[in-house]
Coordinates of C-alpha atoms in Angstrom, one line a residue:
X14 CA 32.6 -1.7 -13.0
X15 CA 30.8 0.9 -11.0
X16 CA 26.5 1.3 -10.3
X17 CA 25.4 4.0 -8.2
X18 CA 22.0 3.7 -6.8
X19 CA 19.6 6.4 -6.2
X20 CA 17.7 6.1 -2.9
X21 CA 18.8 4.7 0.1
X22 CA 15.5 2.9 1.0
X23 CA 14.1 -0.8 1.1
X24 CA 14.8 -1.6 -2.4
X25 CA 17.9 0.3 -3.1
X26 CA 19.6 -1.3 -0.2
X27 CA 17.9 -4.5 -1.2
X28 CA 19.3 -3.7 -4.7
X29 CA 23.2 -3.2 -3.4
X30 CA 23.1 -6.1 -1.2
X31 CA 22.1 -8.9 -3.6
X32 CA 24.1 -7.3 -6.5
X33 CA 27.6 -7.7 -4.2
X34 CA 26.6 -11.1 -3.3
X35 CA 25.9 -11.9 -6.8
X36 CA 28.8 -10.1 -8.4
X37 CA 31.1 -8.9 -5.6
X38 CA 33.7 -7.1 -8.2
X39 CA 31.3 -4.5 -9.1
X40 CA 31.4 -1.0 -6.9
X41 CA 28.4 -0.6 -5.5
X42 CA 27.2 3.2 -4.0
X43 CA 24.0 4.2 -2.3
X44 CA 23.4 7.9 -2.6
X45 CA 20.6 9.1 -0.2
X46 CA 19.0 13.0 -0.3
X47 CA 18.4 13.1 3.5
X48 CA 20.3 12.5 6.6
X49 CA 19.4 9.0 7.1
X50 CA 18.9 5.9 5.2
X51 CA 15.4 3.3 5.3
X52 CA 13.6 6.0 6.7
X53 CA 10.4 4.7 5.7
X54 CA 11.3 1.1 6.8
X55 CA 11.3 2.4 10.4
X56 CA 7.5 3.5 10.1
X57 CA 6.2 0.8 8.2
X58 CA 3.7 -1.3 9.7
X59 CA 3.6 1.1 12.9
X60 CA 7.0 0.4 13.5
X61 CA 7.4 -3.1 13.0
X62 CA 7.6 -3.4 9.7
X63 CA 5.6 -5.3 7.4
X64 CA 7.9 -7.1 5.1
X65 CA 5.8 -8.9 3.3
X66 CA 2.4 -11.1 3.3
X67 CA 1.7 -15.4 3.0
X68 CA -0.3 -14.6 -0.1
X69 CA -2.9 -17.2 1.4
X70 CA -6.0 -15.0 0.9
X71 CA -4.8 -13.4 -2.6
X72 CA -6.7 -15.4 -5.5
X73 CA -5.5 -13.4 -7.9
X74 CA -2.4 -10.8 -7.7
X75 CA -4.8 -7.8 -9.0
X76 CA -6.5 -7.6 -6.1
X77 CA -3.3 -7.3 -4.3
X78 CA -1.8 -5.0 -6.8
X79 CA -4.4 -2.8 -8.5
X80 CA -1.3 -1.6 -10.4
X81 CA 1.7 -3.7 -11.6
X82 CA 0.3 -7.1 -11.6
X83 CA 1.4 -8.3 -14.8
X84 CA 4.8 -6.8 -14.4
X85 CA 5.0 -8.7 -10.7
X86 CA 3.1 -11.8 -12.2
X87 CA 6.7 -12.6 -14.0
X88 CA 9.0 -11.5 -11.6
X89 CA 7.7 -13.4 -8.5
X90 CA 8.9 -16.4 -10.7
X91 CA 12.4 -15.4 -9.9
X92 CA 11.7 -14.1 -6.2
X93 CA 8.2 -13.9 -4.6
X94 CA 7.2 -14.3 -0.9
X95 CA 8.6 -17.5 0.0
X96 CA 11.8 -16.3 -1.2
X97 CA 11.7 -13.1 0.9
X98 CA 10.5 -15.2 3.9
X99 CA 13.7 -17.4 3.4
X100 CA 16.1 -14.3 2.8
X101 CA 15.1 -12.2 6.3
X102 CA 15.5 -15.6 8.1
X103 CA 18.9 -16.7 6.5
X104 CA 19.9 -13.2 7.4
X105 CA 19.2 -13.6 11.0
X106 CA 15.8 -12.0 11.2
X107 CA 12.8 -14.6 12.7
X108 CA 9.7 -13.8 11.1
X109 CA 6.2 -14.5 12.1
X110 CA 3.2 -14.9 9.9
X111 CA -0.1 -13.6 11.8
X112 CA -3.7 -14.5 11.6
X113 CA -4.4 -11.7 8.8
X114 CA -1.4 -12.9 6.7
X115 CA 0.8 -10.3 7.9
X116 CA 4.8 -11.5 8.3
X117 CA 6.7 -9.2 10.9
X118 CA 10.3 -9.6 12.4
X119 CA 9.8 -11.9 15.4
X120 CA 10.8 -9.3 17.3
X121 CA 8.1 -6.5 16.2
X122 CA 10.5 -4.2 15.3
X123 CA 11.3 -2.2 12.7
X124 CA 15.3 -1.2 13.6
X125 CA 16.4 -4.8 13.3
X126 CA 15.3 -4.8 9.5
X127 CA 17.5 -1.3 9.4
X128 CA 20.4 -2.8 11.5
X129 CA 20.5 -5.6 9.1
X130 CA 20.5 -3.9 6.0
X131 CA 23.1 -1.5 7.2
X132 CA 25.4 -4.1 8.4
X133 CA 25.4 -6.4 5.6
X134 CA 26.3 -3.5 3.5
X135 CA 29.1 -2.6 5.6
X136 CA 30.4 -5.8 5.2
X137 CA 30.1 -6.5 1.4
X138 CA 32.0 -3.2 0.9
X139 CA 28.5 -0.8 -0.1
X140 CA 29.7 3.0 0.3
X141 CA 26.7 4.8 1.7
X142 CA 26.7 8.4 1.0
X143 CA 24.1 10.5 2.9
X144 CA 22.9 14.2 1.8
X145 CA 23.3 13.6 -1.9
X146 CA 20.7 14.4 -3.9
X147 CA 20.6 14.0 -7.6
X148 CA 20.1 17.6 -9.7
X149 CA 20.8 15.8 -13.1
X150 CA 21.5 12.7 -15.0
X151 CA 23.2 12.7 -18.1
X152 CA 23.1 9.7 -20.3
X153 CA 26.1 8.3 -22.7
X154 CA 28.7 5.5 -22.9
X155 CA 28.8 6.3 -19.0
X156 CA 26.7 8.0 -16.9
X157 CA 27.2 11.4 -15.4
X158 CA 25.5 12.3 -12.3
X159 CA 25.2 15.8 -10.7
X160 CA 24.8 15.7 -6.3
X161 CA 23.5 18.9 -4.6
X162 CA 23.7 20.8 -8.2
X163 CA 27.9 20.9 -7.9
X164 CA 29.5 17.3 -7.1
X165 CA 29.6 15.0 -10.6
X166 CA 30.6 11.4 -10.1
X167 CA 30.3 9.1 -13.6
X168 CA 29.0 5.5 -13.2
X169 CA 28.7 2.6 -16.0
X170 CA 25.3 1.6 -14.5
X171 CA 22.5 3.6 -12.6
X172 CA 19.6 2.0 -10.3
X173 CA 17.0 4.8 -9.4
X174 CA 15.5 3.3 -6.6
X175 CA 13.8 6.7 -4.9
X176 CA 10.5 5.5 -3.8
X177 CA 7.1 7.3 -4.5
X178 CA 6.9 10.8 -5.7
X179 CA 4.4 12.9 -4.8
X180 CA 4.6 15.4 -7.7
X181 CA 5.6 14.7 -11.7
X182 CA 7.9 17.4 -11.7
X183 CA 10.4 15.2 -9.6
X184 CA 10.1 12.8 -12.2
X185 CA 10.6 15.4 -15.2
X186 CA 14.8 14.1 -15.1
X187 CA 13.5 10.8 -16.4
X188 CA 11.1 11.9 -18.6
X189 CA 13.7 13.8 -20.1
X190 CA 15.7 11.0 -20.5
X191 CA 12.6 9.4 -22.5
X192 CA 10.3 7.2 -20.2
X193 CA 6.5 7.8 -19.9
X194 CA 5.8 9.3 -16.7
X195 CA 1.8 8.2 -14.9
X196 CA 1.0 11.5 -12.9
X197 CA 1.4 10.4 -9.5
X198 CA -1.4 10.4 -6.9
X199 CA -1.8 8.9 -3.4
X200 CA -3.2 5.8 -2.7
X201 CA -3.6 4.2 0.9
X202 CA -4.9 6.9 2.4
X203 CA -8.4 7.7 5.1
X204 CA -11.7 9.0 4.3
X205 CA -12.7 12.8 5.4
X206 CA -16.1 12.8 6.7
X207 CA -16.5 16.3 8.5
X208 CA -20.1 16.6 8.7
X209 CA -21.7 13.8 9.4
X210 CA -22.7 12.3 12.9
X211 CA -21.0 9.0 12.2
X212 CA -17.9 11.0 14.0
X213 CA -19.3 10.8 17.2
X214 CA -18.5 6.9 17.0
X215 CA -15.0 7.3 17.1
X216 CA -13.1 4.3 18.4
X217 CA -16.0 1.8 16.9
X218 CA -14.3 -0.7 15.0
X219 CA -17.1 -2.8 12.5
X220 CA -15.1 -5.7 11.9
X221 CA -16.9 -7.1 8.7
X222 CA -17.9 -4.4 6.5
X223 CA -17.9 -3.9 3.1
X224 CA -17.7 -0.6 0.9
X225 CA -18.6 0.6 -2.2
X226 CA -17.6 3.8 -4.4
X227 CA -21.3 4.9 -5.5
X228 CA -21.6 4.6 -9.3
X229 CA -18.9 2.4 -9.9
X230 CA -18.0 -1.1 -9.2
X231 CA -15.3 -1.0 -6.9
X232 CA -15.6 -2.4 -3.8
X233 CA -13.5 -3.6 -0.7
X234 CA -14.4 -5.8 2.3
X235 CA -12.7 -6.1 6.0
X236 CA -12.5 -3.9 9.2
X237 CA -13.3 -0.1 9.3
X238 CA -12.3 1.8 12.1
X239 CA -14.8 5.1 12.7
X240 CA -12.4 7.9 13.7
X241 CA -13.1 11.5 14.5
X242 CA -12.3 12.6 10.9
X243 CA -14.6 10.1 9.4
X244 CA -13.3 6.2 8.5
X245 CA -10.1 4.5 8.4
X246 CA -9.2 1.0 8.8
X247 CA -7.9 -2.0 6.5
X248 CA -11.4 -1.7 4.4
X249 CA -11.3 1.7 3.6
X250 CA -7.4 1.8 2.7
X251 CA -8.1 -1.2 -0.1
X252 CA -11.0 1.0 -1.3
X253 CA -8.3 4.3 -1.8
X254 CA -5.8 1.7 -3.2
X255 CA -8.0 0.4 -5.4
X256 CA -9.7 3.8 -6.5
X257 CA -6.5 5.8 -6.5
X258 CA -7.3 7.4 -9.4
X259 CA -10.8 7.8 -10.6
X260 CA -10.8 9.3 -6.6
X261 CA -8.2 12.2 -7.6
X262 CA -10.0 12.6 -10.5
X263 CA -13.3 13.4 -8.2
X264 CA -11.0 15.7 -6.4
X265 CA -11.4 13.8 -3.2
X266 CA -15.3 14.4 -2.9
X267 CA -17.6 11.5 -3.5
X268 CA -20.2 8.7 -2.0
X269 CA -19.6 5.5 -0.3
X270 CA -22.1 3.1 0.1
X271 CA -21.3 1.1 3.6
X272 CA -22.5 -2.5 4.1
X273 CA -22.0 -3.0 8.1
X274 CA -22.6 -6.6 7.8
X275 CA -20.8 -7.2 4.7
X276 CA -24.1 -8.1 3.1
X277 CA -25.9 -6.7 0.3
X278 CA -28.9 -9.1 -0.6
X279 CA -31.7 -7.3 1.1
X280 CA -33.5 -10.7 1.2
X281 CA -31.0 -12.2 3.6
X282 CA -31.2 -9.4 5.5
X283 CA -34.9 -9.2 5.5
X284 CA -35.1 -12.8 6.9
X285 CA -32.6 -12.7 9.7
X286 CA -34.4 -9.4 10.5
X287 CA -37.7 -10.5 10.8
X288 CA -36.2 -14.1 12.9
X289 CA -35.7 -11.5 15.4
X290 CA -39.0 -10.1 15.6
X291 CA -40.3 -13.6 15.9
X292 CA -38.0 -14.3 18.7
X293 CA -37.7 -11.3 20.7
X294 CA -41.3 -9.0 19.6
X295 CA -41.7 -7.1 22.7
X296 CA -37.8 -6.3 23.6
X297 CA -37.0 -3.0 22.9
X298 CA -35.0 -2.5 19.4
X299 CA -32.0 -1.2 21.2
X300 CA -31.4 -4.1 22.9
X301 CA -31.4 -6.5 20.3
X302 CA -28.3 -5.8 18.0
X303 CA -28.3 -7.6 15.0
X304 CA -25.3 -9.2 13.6
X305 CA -23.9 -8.5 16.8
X306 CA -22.6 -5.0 15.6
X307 CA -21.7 -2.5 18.0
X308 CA -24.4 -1.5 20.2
X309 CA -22.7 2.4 19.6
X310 CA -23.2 1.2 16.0
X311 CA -26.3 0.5 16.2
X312 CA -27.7 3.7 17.9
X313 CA -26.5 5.3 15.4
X314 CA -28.6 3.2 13.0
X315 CA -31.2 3.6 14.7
X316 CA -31.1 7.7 15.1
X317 CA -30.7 7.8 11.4
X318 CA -34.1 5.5 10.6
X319 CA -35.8 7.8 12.9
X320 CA -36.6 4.7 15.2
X321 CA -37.0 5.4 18.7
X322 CA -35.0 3.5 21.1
X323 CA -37.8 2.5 23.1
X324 CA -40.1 0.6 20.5
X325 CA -40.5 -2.7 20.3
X326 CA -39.4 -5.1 17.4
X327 CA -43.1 -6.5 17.1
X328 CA -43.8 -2.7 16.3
X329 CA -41.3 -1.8 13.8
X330 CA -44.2 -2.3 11.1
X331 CA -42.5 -3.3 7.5
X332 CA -41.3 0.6 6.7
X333 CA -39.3 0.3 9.6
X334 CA -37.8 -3.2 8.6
X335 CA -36.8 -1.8 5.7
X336 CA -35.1 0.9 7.0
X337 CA -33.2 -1.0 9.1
X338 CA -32.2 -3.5 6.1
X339 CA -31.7 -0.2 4.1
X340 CA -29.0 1.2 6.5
X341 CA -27.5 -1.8 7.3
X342 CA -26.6 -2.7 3.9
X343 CA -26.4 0.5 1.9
X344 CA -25.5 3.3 4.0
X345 CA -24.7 6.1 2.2
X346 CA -21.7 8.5 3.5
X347 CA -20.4 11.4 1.7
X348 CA -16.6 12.0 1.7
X349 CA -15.6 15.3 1.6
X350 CA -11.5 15.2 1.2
X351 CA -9.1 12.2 2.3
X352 CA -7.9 11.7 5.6
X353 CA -5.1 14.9 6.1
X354 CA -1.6 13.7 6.6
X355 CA 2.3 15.2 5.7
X356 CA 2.9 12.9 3.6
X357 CA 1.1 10.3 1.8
X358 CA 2.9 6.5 2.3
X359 CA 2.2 5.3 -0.9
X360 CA 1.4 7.0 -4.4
X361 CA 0.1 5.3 -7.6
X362 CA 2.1 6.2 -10.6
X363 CA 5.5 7.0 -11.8
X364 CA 7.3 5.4 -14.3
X365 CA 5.1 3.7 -16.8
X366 CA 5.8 0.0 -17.2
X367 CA 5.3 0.6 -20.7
X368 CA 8.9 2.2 -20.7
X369 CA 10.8 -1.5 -18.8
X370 CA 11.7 -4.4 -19.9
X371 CA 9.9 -6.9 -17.2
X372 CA 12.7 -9.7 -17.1
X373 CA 15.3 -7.2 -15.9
X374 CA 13.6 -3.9 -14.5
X375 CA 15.9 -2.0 -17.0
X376 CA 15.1 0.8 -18.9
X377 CA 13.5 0.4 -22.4
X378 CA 15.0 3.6 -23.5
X379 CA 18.2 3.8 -21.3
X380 CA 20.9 0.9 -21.7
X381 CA 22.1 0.2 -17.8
X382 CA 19.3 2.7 -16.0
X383 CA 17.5 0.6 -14.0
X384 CA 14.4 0.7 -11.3
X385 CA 13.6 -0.3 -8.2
X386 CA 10.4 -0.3 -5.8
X387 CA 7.9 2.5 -5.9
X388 CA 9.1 4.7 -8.3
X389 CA 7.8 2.5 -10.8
X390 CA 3.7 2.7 -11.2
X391 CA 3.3 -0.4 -8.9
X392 CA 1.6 0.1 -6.0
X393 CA -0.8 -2.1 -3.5
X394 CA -3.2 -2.7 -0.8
X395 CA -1.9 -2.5 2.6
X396 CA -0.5 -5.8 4.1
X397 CA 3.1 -5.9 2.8
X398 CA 2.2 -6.4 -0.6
X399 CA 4.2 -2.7 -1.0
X400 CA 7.1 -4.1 0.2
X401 CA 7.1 -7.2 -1.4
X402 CA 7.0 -5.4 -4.7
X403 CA 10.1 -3.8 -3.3
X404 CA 12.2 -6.8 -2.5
X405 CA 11.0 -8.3 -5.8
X406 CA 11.8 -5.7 -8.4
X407 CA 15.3 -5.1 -6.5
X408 CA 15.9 -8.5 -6.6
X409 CA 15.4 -9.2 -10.4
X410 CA 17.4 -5.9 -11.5
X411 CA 20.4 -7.2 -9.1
X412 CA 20.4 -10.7 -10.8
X413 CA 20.0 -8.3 -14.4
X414 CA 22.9 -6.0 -14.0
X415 CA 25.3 -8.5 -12.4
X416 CA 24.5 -11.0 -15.2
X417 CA 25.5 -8.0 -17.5
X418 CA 28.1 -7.4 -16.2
X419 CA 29.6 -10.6 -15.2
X420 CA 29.6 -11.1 -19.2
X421 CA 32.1 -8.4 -19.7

C-alpha cells in the first residue's frame, strides 16, 4: 500500500511519522514544492518554536480556536496537549512550559524540532522528495498525481497536508474534486495606524489592555506592544484571529476601542481616579500615573485630553476627570490597513469542515483523500494553539488510514 503526502511541513511529517509507526508496511512519500522541508517550523515562535500550549487559561476551546472548535473538541480525545507534550519528550526533545502557557523545546530552538522530524523519518524508511509540486490530482480506484505539470506517480491514498493558502485559486484542485472551499483570509496579523500620534510611543508595551472592534462584540485582552506602524502584541493578534473575517470584509479599515487598564466600568475608574486627587491634590498630573501605566503612555493621554502637564490633580475639575476616565477606558484608534508583511503566518479558511468526516480527517467526497493542519478552515490565536491543531489532525488521520489499511 502506498500514501503520498502533500506538504512537507509540521503536520505532513507529523502525518508520515505516526502512520510508519502505526502501520510500518505502508510506503509512505512526502512531496514538498520548495527546496526545503518544515520551513515554517523554523520561524515559529521567533525561532523556537511553539509547539503547543498547557491549555490552563483556555475555558472553552472557542476562544482558542475561533474556527474548528467542534472539529478539534472530538479529536483532542484521541490526541490533545498532554499527548503532544509526551510525544516531543519520548522523542528526545525536553520541553518547558512558561509562565504564559507557552511549551518550547528546552533548548529554545526551533532546528531541533526539524532535526527530529527529519531523522525519524530517515529511519522509519519516509522518502522525502523536495521540488515537487502538485499541478493535478485525479481521483479513481487509485490516485494519479501530476509533479511540476510532467512527472505522474499513482498512490492508493493521498494526505494533503499543504498548510494555509493565501488565495482560493490554489485550492480550486480540491474543489474540483468536490469539497466546499471558505475563501481564505489572514488572521494573526498587526494593526496599521499611520496617522495617528500614538506612533511616537513605539517600544511602549501596555501590559493589560483590552480591545474592542467598534460596533461589534469582539473583544480581546493581554499585552499590546505600540510600534511605529501602529499596535502589535499578543492582544491585538487575538483580536485579528478572532475578527478574521468580518475585518477583510471591512477591507482592513475600521475602529478599535482601547481599554489601557483592561477596565471598562467608568465607575471604577471614576473612583480610583478621584482616590488620587484626594491623596496627591497639588502634584502635578504628570507625575501621578495611574494604574501604573507608562509614564510615555500617559503623556500621551494627557496631550489628547488637552490637559496640560503642569496642572494639578485638585484642578482637573470633573470635565477633566472624565476625560481622563474616557481615554483610559475607551480610546478610540482608527486602523487604516493591517500590519504589511510577505506573507501572512496564518489564514482562516480553506477546506470547509462541512466536506470531513471528524473521526478520521478523510474526505467526505473522496474515499482515501485525507487532510492535515491548516489547510483545513481551522485556525487559532497565537500561543501554539496553531500547531497543536497540527499535531492533532495529523495524528487522527495517521491512526485513520493505517486502521484502513491494516484491514486489507
Amino acid at each position: 500500500m502506498t500514501i503520498a503526502i502533500i506538504g512537507g511541513g509540521a503536520a505532513g511529517f507529523f502525518l508520515a511519522i505516526n502512520l510508519k509507526r502505526l502501520a510500518p508496511n505502508i510506503d509512505v512519500t512526502i512531496f514538498e514544492k520548495s527546496a526545503k522541508v518544515l520551513t515554517k517550523v523554523s520561524i515559529s515562535g521567533g525561532g523556537r518554536c511553539n509547539l503547543t500550549n498547557s491549555f490552563a487559561e483556555i475555558k472553552t476551546l472557542n476562544r482558542a480556536y475561533p474556527r474548528g472548535d467542534k472539529l478539534l473538541k472530538r479529536a483532542f480525545r484521541l490526541f490533545d496537549h498532554r499527548d503532544t507534550y509526551k510525544w516531543f519528550e519520548d522523542a528526545g526533545v525536553p520541553l518547558v512550559t512558561q509562565d504564559d502557557q507557552c511549551v518550547f523545546p528546552y533548548s529554545q530552538d526551533s532546528n531541533q524540532i526539524i532535526v527530529t522530524f527529519i531523522k525519524l523519518a530517515r529511519e522509519l524508511g519516509i522518502s522525502v522528495k523536495t521540488l515537487h509540486r502538485l499541478t493535478s490530482i485525479t481521483s479513481g480506484e487509485r490516485y494519479t498525481l501530476t509533479f511540476n505539470a510532467d512527472t505522474r506517480c499513482t498512490f492508493d491514498a493521498v494526505a494533503i497536508t499543504t498548510g494555509g493558502s493565501p488565495k482560493a485559486e490554489g485550492l480550486s484542485y480540491l474543489e474540483a474534486l468536490g469539497h466546499k472551499i471558505i475563501l481564505p483570509v489572514p488572521s494573526l496579523f498587526t494593526f496599521n495606524i499611520p496617522s495617528d500620534s500614538i506612533r511616537e510611543l513605539m517600544g511602549v508595551v501596555a501590559e493589560n489592555a483590552m480591545v474592542s472592534l467598534e460596533g461589534t462584540n469582539l473583544k480581546a485582552s493581554g499585552s499590546l506592544l505600540i510600534t511605529h506602524w501602529g499596535m502589535s502584541g499578543p492582544v491585538i493578534l487575538k483580536l485579528s484571529s478572532y475578527g478574521a473575517r468580518l475585518i477583510s470584509e471591512k477591507q482592513y479599515r475600521f475602529n478599535i476601542l482601547v481599554s489601557w487598564i483592561n477596565e471598562v466600568n467608568c465607575d471604577k475608574i471614576a473612583e480610583y481616579i478621584n482616590s488620587i486627587v484626594r491623596e496627591n491634590p497639588q502634584k502635578k498630573v504628570v507625575n501621578v500615573c495611574p494604574y501604573n501605566i507608562s509614564s510615555r503612555l500617559w503623556l500621551h493621554i494627557l496631550k489628547k485630553a488637552e490637559i496640560p502637564t503642569d496642572r494639578k490633580w485638585v484642578d482637573l475639575g470633573k470635565r477633566g476627570i472624565n476625560k481622563i476616565i474616557n481615554l483610559l477606558s475607551n480610546d478610540q484608534y482608527t486602523v487604516h490597513d493591517k500590519g504589511s508583511f510577505k506573507d501572512e503566518f496564518v489564514t482562516c479558511g480553506g477546506v470547509s469542515l462541512e466536506s470531513i468526516e471528524f473521526n478520521t480527517m478523510e474526505s467526505k467526497s473522496c474515499p482515501n483523500l485525507y487532510f492535515a493542519g491548516e489547510i483545513l478552515d481551522i485556525d487559532a490565536i497565537t500561543g501554539g494553539f496553531n500547531l497543536q491543531a497540527a499535531w492533532t489532525t495529523a495524528y487522527v488521520a495517521a491512526v485513520a488510514i493505517s486502521q484502513r489499511f491494516n484491514a486489507i
